[in-house]
């Protein structure tokens, strides 16, 4: 195993709202190795995006606040950097692709101007150099007649094409890490496949590490090497991708996988669904956040919040119950 | 990855060629009301640009007199004696003279120039100040926003014209130069409205995804505001401003009419109208002292309002195409 590229330790992010303080990220720790693809799954509002935005300090402050933790990137804490220093990390060394390509491009600037922007900001290219490079980038992400399309405005591009533009912008300065925040959620299925194929190809060509946030477990299976499952602002399971699909341990992960339709299913039956709603955490929970929805729930779940414990090599779960035997873990 | 076979020509894939004329300009030139407005403004602009030549041709005697008296400032209207009674139009004075024998034609022609200067300078200054205050207020938010908005509210609490009159009478004796008094007074109380408008738009725009995306590639504050936020939020402000040019000229005329604007004898329509104040009971005899400058002011303000209206319709896609 190579050394960690990104090491997130005990990250905590809160949002102050009129209803109270929302604990969006509660002591999340994980690491990312060079060239690795990490999947991050969980339902809406579980803290996936908040975690990623916190890493780049893109959380709107106020109402948001990164309350505690460290984000070590090449040994340097991103959370302690000055605004100017972190600005040189954003887009240059760590870039992000967002969920909705329809709204993530500035409608009044041409595509060319927008792809040139990171190049001029971080690489110090002149306008004409940046323009030439922008055309290369656009053809790299599979946009035909890239040279001509530099002068087009975002409304002249389809959703899939815009997401390609976003990826081109994110990769413009050859970052070490690409954070993809549900980049395919807003796209239809055929385009999703094209975009994931594109990212796979670019990952193999450029060798950057990827954090891929999604609630589509199918995409993670085909793309990631390791998966983090988040619930209520906590990481509740961490595992290599094949292990997770073969042996899910946390009741929530089991529920998530159970709710997927499978092509190899023999008999027809109703899809499984997890009852209830994910919690909005107005205070840091002392119990397991999943307890109200869990069918394995035991007395201890209501009293203590479980920590991540190893159950197999590289496989860690935060649960008081051994879901394979149904017995409490000591 | 889809590739395009080389035998397909590039232009078969291209979008149909678009007209280079922007949509708003085409809309502006389709509407009869806005065409009237544009024609009037162009006519006024020609008068303003060639004010000197027009006076030379139409009233050579007055132009001669102006040159001889050489007040040093062509904006000062030459006067033909000191009698207070207005003189009717004649060969020498095409529009007649007003109280104090100021030549009306000279005043109306050079007053056009004043009207353009006043409208454009005041609108420009209020726009710039309002834009800076509104942008800073909305972009940084928090305590900065609170403070600036309270300042804006204080300015907005005063009735516009009343506040401007007060400011003009305070600054008048200090500044004492041409149109500057009026410009300062109207700008001082004109910008807060714009600051509010742009603040509202920026508050909405800065929450949009592309602003977050731009921040994620490391764009710094100044560039963010100038490239990503301002161009997306400035339209409603421009429309309001285009409707306001006429209003500012009117307010400026009001200041002059009340005697706190330009100094006596300055070529300004409001000034000319104020000479008519003492002759209101006998306007049937001296109609020319109010009709000529009055018509000029009326048409000028009307022209800007027509253009402003059309500008608004053209920039609002919901209204575009609704009117013939």
XYZ file of C-alpha atoms in Angstrom, chain A residues 53 56-58 84 87-88 90-92 94-96 98 100 103-109 113-114 117-118 120-122 141-142 144-145 148-149 152 155-156 164 166 169-170 194 198 201, chain B residues 1-4 8-16 18 140-142 205-221 223-224 226-233 235:
90
model
C -17.213 20.495 0.814
C -12.003 22.021 0.400
C -13.474 24.517 2.863
C -16.313 25.306 0.486
C -4.852 32.296 -0.425
C -7.252 28.786 -3.209
C -4.173 27.347 -4.876
C -8.730 24.183 -5.170
C -8.878 23.344 -8.820
C -5.123 22.845 -9.027
C -7.952 18.888 -5.622
C -10.869 19.595 -7.926
C -14.529 18.946 -7.734
C -20.793 18.806 -9.024
C -26.061 19.301 -11.665
C -26.534 24.945 -13.265
C -22.817 24.537 -12.623
C -21.676 26.576 -15.612
C -21.896 30.341 -15.752
C -24.625 31.079 -18.331
C -23.115 34.331 -19.576
C -19.585 33.115 -20.308
C -13.655 31.237 -21.156
C -14.682 28.889 -18.377
C -10.126 29.976 -16.132
C -8.349 27.344 -13.983
C -4.923 31.018 -16.185
C -5.430 31.004 -12.421
C -3.135 28.149 -11.479
C -13.358 14.499 -22.648
C -14.935 13.579 -25.959
C -16.355 16.798 -31.084
C -15.049 19.911 -32.875
C -15.367 25.510 -32.639
C -17.346 24.779 -29.530
C -20.483 28.359 -27.608
C -27.173 26.685 -23.149
C -25.982 25.292 -26.470
C -17.954 16.626 -19.803
C -17.143 20.295 -15.966
C -12.385 22.067 -16.129
C -11.740 19.903 -13.090
C -20.769 7.402 -20.864
C -15.015 8.637 -19.454
C -10.564 6.147 -18.963
C -16.492 6.942 -27.060
C -18.379 8.070 -30.095
C -16.227 9.231 -32.939
C -17.381 11.087 -35.971
C -19.241 13.848 -42.482
C -18.655 17.507 -43.061
C -18.274 19.663 -40.023
C -20.972 22.139 -40.907
C -23.666 19.505 -41.109
C -23.371 19.235 -37.364
C -23.109 22.900 -36.672
C -26.007 24.923 -35.335
C -27.794 27.151 -37.841
C -27.196 33.035 -35.826
C -19.835 39.638 1.992
C -23.092 39.612 3.947
C -23.105 39.547 7.739
C -26.999 34.688 -7.858
C -24.332 33.974 -5.262
C -26.216 30.883 -4.113
C -26.207 29.430 -7.614
C -24.200 26.300 -8.344
C -21.847 27.910 -10.813
C -20.573 30.258 -8.134
C -19.711 27.278 -5.924
C -18.171 25.572 -8.946
C -16.071 28.646 -9.655
C -14.945 28.779 -6.038
C -14.037 25.107 -6.285
C -11.584 25.858 -9.082
C -9.970 28.552 -6.962
C -11.410 31.816 -8.259
C -10.659 34.733 -5.962
C -13.241 37.194 -4.649
C -12.735 37.884 -10.127
C -15.747 36.036 -8.773
C -16.620 40.778 -11.746
C -16.863 37.709 -13.975
C -19.364 35.385 -12.402
C -21.741 37.396 -10.257
C -22.039 40.888 -11.747
C -22.732 39.899 -15.373
C -25.499 37.602 -14.163
C -27.185 40.114 -11.903
C -29.777 43.311 -16.085
